[in-house]
Amino acid sequence: MFKKILIANRGEIALRVIRTCKEMGIKTVAVYSTADANSLHVRFADEAVCIGPPASKESYLKIPRLIAAAEVTNAEAIHPGYGFLAENAEFSRICQEHNIKFIGPSPDMISQMGDKSTAKENMIKYGVPVVPGSDGNISDLKLAMKVAEEVGYPVIIKATAGGGGRGMRIVREASDFKRNFDSARQEAGSAFGNPEVYIEKYIENPRHVEIQVLGDRHGFITHLGERDCSMQRRHQKILEEAPSPLMTPELREKMGKAAIRAAETVNYEGAGTVEFLVDKNNEFYFMEMNTRIQVEHPVTEEVARYDLIQNQIEIAYGEPLRNRELKIRGHAIECRINAEDPEKGFRPSAGEITVFNMPGGRGVRVDTHAYQGYRVPPNYDSMIAKLIVSAPTRKDAIAKMRRSLEEFVIEGIKTTIPYHIQLLDDPNFISGNFDTNYLEKHFKFNPNINTP
Ligand code: ADP
């Protein structure tokens, strides 16, 4: 097995990787920007290397510094976490060239899946159902409008290099098309350095259901069931659960097979997630494949009883996956606790955490790099903790999450805990009656309700 791994990331995911490495007897190297010197991922790694100033571009995204840090510490492998360079084919390639194992797929697999319209074309070739739309990218307005007419309004214009819910435009009628097409291309160009967009039928009120897959170097690919990520604000997930409340064993089998086929199109190696939209008739459509560990991976870990980071490391080392039968046990929910003020339009709320009391008890897991006295830097993603609970049924899991949120006391900064508490009390959430538009269109956060 690897003797030492460098984690090219920060925050909770860096700590998450360190934890598994320790359990596997692998030494760890943390990297950090000057803004993160006091983060727990630095404290708990065996070694830590400062890689630059707060700006991500000068630190966590600076490939030469990461490679140098791995070389001076003799790390044999790099775990990229999520975000930053996790889906950067160039980084995967440079690691390869320096004889450092990138814990993730090959540069080729990353680029084939990372370009969303190319990935979609591949899926069509292999018979994975996709949302009807354009054949690849379209830059010509006239042609684009013709496609929109053909698939039928409403349509969604999506950036081929997109991510994090950005660069998307929903268009309901032809007269709005030009304006949205131009602004989508512009936003994609400035956000991703690639203005290319493609067009899809806009699926009304879908569920976002994604399948976790694992593939090893020996050609074996398996799936670990689904996560429901329909609870979104601005196309960003905020609460995830496994299994999906709408899932049936038949649909799981069908979607699992489709996800494996999707991964097979590139002979996928590593942990990956195949994202689908599911419509009211339980028809499902491939959206994209993420070639990394995801934020919401713990809900799968809890119900399928896997350590996905361990799987990633073993796969990267070349070990074959064991073919074990998938048994989903119980129900797991994750709430993303962000340093944001839900009363003020989710404005980021950086600063010092003066009180930090974590919930505990049976079936409660908190993945966080924060602690009492920790300063949330303003430079990065606002997620400061993930609260994950598991219980025998969905109803039990909701009750456990509800009480855990109340126990989770964070003072000094604003967080999304009060928002989650109200969401957990919402009758539509409780009954499983929601889709990707539910939070923004129907759920109203009430700032006047005093939650502890
Ligand atoms: P990103 O990579 O930016 O997260 P995705 O392609 O995963 O983008 O889409 C993010 C979200 O946008 C989905 O979870 C869904 O809510 C919405 N979405 C994307 N495509 C469609 C579509 N064709 N119809 C309806 N909603 C969509």
Short mmCIF file of N, CA, C and O in Angstrom, two decimals, residues 160-242:
data_model
loop_
_atom_site.label_atom_id
_atom_site.label_comp_id
_atom_site.label_asym_id
_atom_site.label_seq_id
_atom_site.Cartn_x
_atom_site.Cartn_y
_atom_site.Cartn_z
N THR A 160 -21.03 23.73 -21.49
CA THR A 160 -20.40 22.41 -21.58
C THR A 160 -19.31 22.24 -20.52
O THR A 160 -19.04 21.14 -20.06
N ALA A 161 -18.69 23.35 -20.13
CA ALA A 161 -17.65 23.29 -19.10
C ALA A 161 -18.22 23.60 -17.72
O ALA A 161 -17.47 23.81 -16.77
N GLY A 162 -19.54 23.63 -17.62
CA GLY A 162 -20.20 24.13 -16.41
C GLY A 162 -20.02 23.27 -15.18
O GLY A 162 -19.58 22.13 -15.24
N GLY A 163 -20.36 23.85 -14.06
CA GLY A 163 -20.31 23.15 -12.78
C GLY A 163 -20.85 24.07 -11.71
O GLY A 163 -20.93 25.29 -11.92
N GLY A 164 -21.23 23.47 -10.59
CA GLY A 164 -21.72 24.27 -9.48
C GLY A 164 -22.97 25.05 -9.80
O GLY A 164 -23.26 26.07 -9.19
N GLY A 165 -23.74 24.56 -10.78
CA GLY A 165 -25.02 25.18 -11.09
C GLY A 165 -24.91 26.49 -11.86
O GLY A 165 -25.90 27.17 -12.06
N ARG A 166 -23.71 26.83 -12.32
CA ARG A 166 -23.58 28.10 -13.03
C ARG A 166 -23.59 27.91 -14.53
O ARG A 166 -23.32 26.85 -15.05
N GLY A 167 -23.92 28.99 -15.23
CA GLY A 167 -23.92 28.97 -16.69
C GLY A 167 -25.14 28.28 -17.27
O GLY A 167 -25.09 27.75 -18.36
N MET A 168 -26.25 28.27 -16.51
CA MET A 168 -27.48 27.64 -17.02
C MET A 168 -28.58 28.68 -17.17
O MET A 168 -28.70 29.58 -16.35
N ARG A 169 -29.39 28.54 -18.22
CA ARG A 169 -30.51 29.45 -18.44
C ARG A 169 -31.74 28.65 -18.86
O ARG A 169 -31.65 27.85 -19.79
N ILE A 170 -32.85 28.89 -18.19
CA ILE A 170 -34.09 28.25 -18.60
C ILE A 170 -34.84 29.22 -19.52
O ILE A 170 -34.97 30.40 -19.19
N VAL A 171 -35.28 28.74 -20.66
CA VAL A 171 -35.99 29.61 -21.60
C VAL A 171 -37.37 29.01 -21.88
O VAL A 171 -37.48 27.84 -22.25
N ARG A 172 -38.42 29.82 -21.65
CA ARG A 172 -39.79 29.29 -21.77
C ARG A 172 -40.42 29.60 -23.11
O ARG A 172 -41.36 28.94 -23.51
N GLU A 173 -39.96 30.65 -23.79
CA GLU A 173 -40.51 30.93 -25.12
C GLU A 173 -39.46 31.50 -26.05
O GLU A 173 -38.47 32.10 -25.60
N ALA A 174 -39.73 31.34 -27.35
CA ALA A 174 -38.75 31.70 -28.38
C ALA A 174 -38.30 33.15 -28.27
O ALA A 174 -37.12 33.46 -28.50
N SER A 175 -39.20 34.04 -27.88
CA SER A 175 -38.84 35.47 -27.84
C SER A 175 -37.77 35.76 -26.79
O SER A 175 -37.09 36.78 -26.86
N ASP A 176 -37.60 34.87 -25.83
CA ASP A 176 -36.58 35.07 -24.79
C ASP A 176 -35.26 34.38 -25.13
O ASP A 176 -34.31 34.45 -24.36
N PHE A 177 -35.26 33.68 -26.24
CA PHE A 177 -34.11 32.80 -26.49
C PHE A 177 -32.80 33.55 -26.68
O PHE A 177 -31.80 33.25 -26.01
N LYS A 178 -32.81 34.53 -27.58
CA LYS A 178 -31.56 35.21 -27.95
C LYS A 178 -30.86 35.80 -26.72
O LYS A 178 -29.67 35.56 -26.48
N ARG A 179 -31.63 36.52 -25.92
CA ARG A 179 -31.08 37.18 -24.73
C ARG A 179 -30.40 36.15 -23.80
O ARG A 179 -29.28 36.33 -23.35
N ASN A 180 -31.07 35.04 -23.57
CA ASN A 180 -30.53 34.02 -22.67
C ASN A 180 -29.34 33.29 -23.26
O ASN A 180 -28.40 32.93 -22.55
N PHE A 181 -29.43 33.06 -24.57
CA PHE A 181 -28.34 32.37 -25.26
C PHE A 181 -27.06 33.20 -25.14
O PHE A 181 -25.99 32.70 -24.77
N ASP A 182 -27.18 34.49 -25.42
CA ASP A 182 -26.02 35.39 -25.35
C ASP A 182 -25.47 35.45 -23.93
O ASP A 182 -24.27 35.35 -23.71
N SER A 183 -26.36 35.59 -22.95
CA SER A 183 -25.84 35.76 -21.58
C SER A 183 -25.28 34.46 -21.03
O SER A 183 -24.32 34.46 -20.27
N ALA A 184 -25.83 33.31 -21.45
CA ALA A 184 -25.28 32.02 -21.00
C ALA A 184 -23.87 31.84 -21.54
O ALA A 184 -22.96 31.43 -20.82
N ARG A 185 -23.69 32.19 -22.82
CA ARG A 185 -22.36 32.06 -23.43
C ARG A 185 -21.35 32.98 -22.75
O ARG A 185 -20.20 32.61 -22.50
N GLN A 186 -21.84 34.17 -22.44
CA GLN A 186 -20.96 35.15 -21.80
C GLN A 186 -20.55 34.68 -20.40
O GLN A 186 -19.37 34.69 -20.04
N GLU A 187 -21.55 34.22 -19.63
CA GLU A 187 -21.26 33.77 -18.26
C GLU A 187 -20.33 32.56 -18.29
O GLU A 187 -19.39 32.47 -17.50
N ALA A 188 -20.59 31.64 -19.23
CA ALA A 188 -19.74 30.45 -19.32
C ALA A 188 -18.31 30.84 -19.67
O ALA A 188 -17.35 30.32 -19.12
N GLY A 189 -18.17 31.78 -20.58
CA GLY A 189 -16.85 32.25 -21.00
C GLY A 189 -16.07 32.81 -19.83
O GLY A 189 -14.90 32.47 -19.62
N SER A 190 -16.73 33.65 -19.04
CA SER A 190 -15.97 34.27 -17.95
C SER A 190 -15.81 33.34 -16.75
O SER A 190 -14.80 33.37 -16.07
N ALA A 191 -16.80 32.46 -16.51
CA ALA A 191 -16.69 31.58 -15.34
C ALA A 191 -15.80 30.37 -15.61
O ALA A 191 -15.10 29.90 -14.72
N PHE A 192 -15.85 29.82 -16.83
CA PHE A 192 -15.14 28.55 -17.09
C PHE A 192 -14.09 28.67 -18.18
O PHE A 192 -13.46 27.68 -18.54
N GLY A 193 -13.95 29.85 -18.75
CA GLY A 193 -12.97 30.03 -19.83
C GLY A 193 -13.36 29.31 -21.10
O GLY A 193 -12.53 29.05 -21.96
N ASN A 194 -14.64 28.94 -21.23
CA ASN A 194 -15.12 28.24 -22.41
C ASN A 194 -16.59 28.62 -22.61
O ASN A 194 -17.43 28.28 -21.80
N PRO A 195 -16.88 29.36 -23.68
CA PRO A 195 -18.24 29.88 -23.86
C PRO A 195 -19.23 28.86 -24.43
O PRO A 195 -20.42 29.16 -24.53
N GLU A 196 -18.75 27.67 -24.81
CA GLU A 196 -19.62 26.73 -25.53
C GLU A 196 -20.79 26.26 -24.67
O GLU A 196 -20.64 25.92 -23.50
N VAL A 197 -21.96 26.24 -25.30
CA VAL A 197 -23.17 25.78 -24.60
C VAL A 197 -23.89 24.73 -25.44
O VAL A 197 -23.67 24.63 -26.64
N TYR A 198 -24.73 23.96 -24.78
CA TYR A 198 -25.60 23.03 -25.49
C TYR A 198 -27.02 23.20 -24.96
O TYR A 198 -27.24 23.88 -23.96
N ILE A 199 -27.95 22.60 -25.66
CA ILE A 199 -29.35 22.82 -25.33
C ILE A 199 -30.03 21.52 -24.95
O ILE A 199 -29.79 20.47 -25.55
N GLU A 200 -30.86 21.60 -23.92
CA GLU A 200 -31.60 20.43 -23.47
C GLU A 200 -33.05 20.80 -23.27
O GLU A 200 -33.36 21.94 -22.93
N LYS A 201 -33.90 19.81 -23.42
CA LYS A 201 -35.29 20.00 -23.00
C LYS A 201 -35.25 20.26 -21.49
O LYS A 201 -34.51 19.63 -20.76
N TYR A 202 -36.04 21.24 -21.04
CA TYR A 202 -36.12 21.49 -19.60
C TYR A 202 -37.16 20.53 -19.02
O TYR A 202 -38.33 20.56 -19.39
N ILE A 203 -36.71 19.66 -18.15
CA ILE A 203 -37.62 18.69 -17.54
C ILE A 203 -38.33 19.39 -16.38
O ILE A 203 -37.67 19.89 -15.47
N GLU A 204 -39.65 19.44 -16.43
CA GLU A 204 -40.39 20.15 -15.39
C GLU A 204 -40.43 19.31 -14.11
O GLU A 204 -40.74 18.12 -14.15
N ASN A 205 -40.13 19.97 -13.01
CA ASN A 205 -40.22 19.34 -11.68
C ASN A 205 -39.58 17.96 -11.57
O ASN A 205 -40.23 17.00 -11.16
N PRO A 206 -38.31 17.85 -11.95
CA PRO A 206 -37.66 16.54 -11.85
C PRO A 206 -37.09 16.32 -10.45
O PRO A 206 -36.97 17.26 -9.66
N ARG A 207 -36.73 15.08 -10.17
CA ARG A 207 -35.91 14.79 -9.00
C ARG A 207 -34.47 14.64 -9.49
O ARG A 207 -34.25 14.19 -10.61
N HIS A 208 -33.55 15.05 -8.64
CA HIS A 208 -32.14 14.82 -8.94
C HIS A 208 -31.72 13.56 -8.18
O HIS A 208 -31.69 13.56 -6.95
N VAL A 209 -31.47 12.51 -8.92
CA VAL A 209 -31.07 11.24 -8.30
C VAL A 209 -29.75 10.81 -8.92
O VAL A 209 -29.63 10.75 -10.15
N GLU A 210 -28.76 10.57 -8.10
CA GLU A 210 -27.44 10.22 -8.62
C GLU A 210 -27.00 8.86 -8.08
O GLU A 210 -27.37 8.47 -6.98
N ILE A 211 -26.23 8.17 -8.90
CA ILE A 211 -25.78 6.82 -8.53
C ILE A 211 -24.27 6.84 -8.27
O ILE A 211 -23.50 7.34 -9.09
N GLN A 212 -23.88 6.29 -7.13
CA GLN A 212 -22.45 6.16 -6.81
C GLN A 212 -21.90 4.93 -7.52
O GLN A 212 -22.46 3.84 -7.39
N VAL A 213 -20.81 5.12 -8.25
CA VAL A 213 -20.17 3.95 -8.87
C VAL A 213 -18.72 3.84 -8.41
O VAL A 213 -18.10 4.81 -7.96
N LEU A 214 -18.19 2.63 -8.53
CA LEU A 214 -16.78 2.36 -8.27
C LEU A 214 -16.28 1.46 -9.39
O LEU A 214 -16.96 0.51 -9.77
N GLY A 215 -15.12 1.79 -9.93
CA GLY A 215 -14.53 0.94 -10.96
C GLY A 215 -13.07 0.70 -10.62
O GLY A 215 -12.39 1.61 -10.13
N ASP A 216 -12.59 -0.52 -10.84
CA ASP A 216 -11.17 -0.78 -10.55
C ASP A 216 -10.36 -0.90 -11.84
O ASP A 216 -10.92 -0.85 -12.94
N ARG A 217 -9.07 -1.04 -11.71
CA ARG A 217 -8.17 -1.08 -12.85
C ARG A 217 -8.33 -2.36 -13.67
O ARG A 217 -7.81 -2.49 -14.76
N HIS A 218 -9.03 -3.33 -13.08
CA HIS A 218 -9.15 -4.63 -13.75
C HIS A 218 -10.46 -4.76 -14.52
O HIS A 218 -10.87 -5.85 -14.88
N GLY A 219 -11.13 -3.63 -14.69
CA GLY A 219 -12.32 -3.62 -15.54
C GLY A 219 -13.62 -3.95 -14.84
O GLY A 219 -14.66 -4.11 -15.48
N PHE A 220 -13.59 -4.04 -13.49
CA PHE A 220 -14.83 -4.33 -12.77
C PHE A 220 -15.47 -3.02 -12.32
O PHE A 220 -14.83 -2.18 -11.69
N ILE A 221 -16.74 -2.83 -12.65
CA ILE A 221 -17.46 -1.61 -12.25
C ILE A 221 -18.73 -2.01 -11.52
O ILE A 221 -19.47 -2.90 -11.97
N THR A 222 -18.98 -1.38 -10.37
CA THR A 222 -20.17 -1.70 -9.60
C THR A 222 -20.84 -0.41 -9.14
O THR A 222 -20.25 0.67 -9.23
N HIS A 223 -22.09 -0.51 -8.66
CA HIS A 223 -22.74 0.70 -8.14
C HIS A 223 -23.21 0.46 -6.72
O HIS A 223 -23.43 -0.68 -6.31
N LEU A 224 -23.33 1.56 -5.96
CA LEU A 224 -23.69 1.46 -4.54
C LEU A 224 -25.03 2.14 -4.25
O LEU A 224 -25.24 2.69 -3.17
N GLY A 225 -25.91 2.14 -5.23
CA GLY A 225 -27.22 2.74 -5.00
C GLY A 225 -27.19 4.24 -5.19
O GLY A 225 -26.19 4.82 -5.63
N GLU A 226 -28.32 4.86 -4.81
CA GLU A 226 -28.52 6.26 -5.18
C GLU A 226 -28.50 7.23 -4.00
O GLU A 226 -28.58 6.83 -2.85
N ARG A 227 -28.40 8.50 -4.35
CA ARG A 227 -28.62 9.61 -3.41
C ARG A 227 -29.65 10.52 -4.05
O ARG A 227 -29.58 10.78 -5.25
N ASP A 228 -30.57 11.01 -3.23
CA ASP A 228 -31.53 12.01 -3.73
C ASP A 228 -31.02 13.38 -3.34
O ASP A 228 -30.81 13.66 -2.16
N CYS A 229 -30.78 14.22 -4.34
CA CYS A 229 -30.23 15.56 -4.09
C CYS A 229 -31.17 16.61 -4.66
O CYS A 229 -30.74 17.62 -5.22
N SER A 230 -32.47 16.37 -4.53
CA SER A 230 -33.44 17.30 -5.12
C SER A 230 -33.59 18.57 -4.31
O SER A 230 -34.12 19.56 -4.81
N MET A 231 -33.13 18.56 -3.06
CA MET A 231 -33.24 19.75 -2.22
C MET A 231 -32.13 20.71 -2.60
O MET A 231 -30.99 20.59 -2.13
N GLN A 232 -32.45 21.67 -3.47
CA GLN A 232 -31.43 22.57 -4.02
C GLN A 232 -31.89 24.02 -3.93
O GLN A 232 -33.08 24.30 -4.02
N ARG A 233 -30.92 24.89 -3.77
CA ARG A 233 -31.13 26.33 -3.93
C ARG A 233 -30.18 26.78 -5.02
O ARG A 233 -29.00 26.50 -4.95
N ARG A 234 -30.69 27.47 -6.00
CA ARG A 234 -29.86 27.94 -7.11
C ARG A 234 -29.04 26.80 -7.70
O ARG A 234 -27.83 26.92 -7.89
N HIS A 235 -29.68 25.67 -7.93
CA HIS A 235 -29.03 24.47 -8.49
C HIS A 235 -27.90 23.97 -7.61
O HIS A 235 -27.05 23.19 -8.06
N GLN A 236 -27.86 24.38 -6.34
CA GLN A 236 -26.83 23.88 -5.41
C GLN A 236 -27.50 23.02 -4.36
O GLN A 236 -28.49 23.44 -3.76
N LYS A 237 -26.93 21.85 -4.14
CA LYS A 237 -27.52 20.93 -3.18
C LYS A 237 -27.37 21.45 -1.75
O LYS A 237 -26.32 21.99 -1.42
N ILE A 238 -28.39 21.26 -0.93
CA ILE A 238 -28.21 21.65 0.47
C ILE A 238 -28.54 20.53 1.45
O ILE A 238 -28.08 20.53 2.57
N LEU A 239 -29.36 19.58 1.01
CA LEU A 239 -29.67 18.42 1.86
C LEU A 239 -29.74 17.22 0.93
O LEU A 239 -30.34 17.30 -0.14
N GLU A 240 -29.10 16.13 1.34
CA GLU A 240 -29.12 14.94 0.50
C GLU A 240 -29.50 13.73 1.34
O GLU A 240 -29.29 13.73 2.55
N GLU A 241 -30.08 12.73 0.68
CA GLU A 241 -30.43 11.54 1.43
C GLU A 241 -30.29 10.27 0.59
O GLU A 241 -30.29 10.32 -0.63
N ALA A 242 -30.13 9.16 1.30
CA ALA A 242 -30.08 7.85 0.67
C ALA A 242 -30.84 6.88 1.57
O ALA A 242 -30.67 6.95 2.78
#
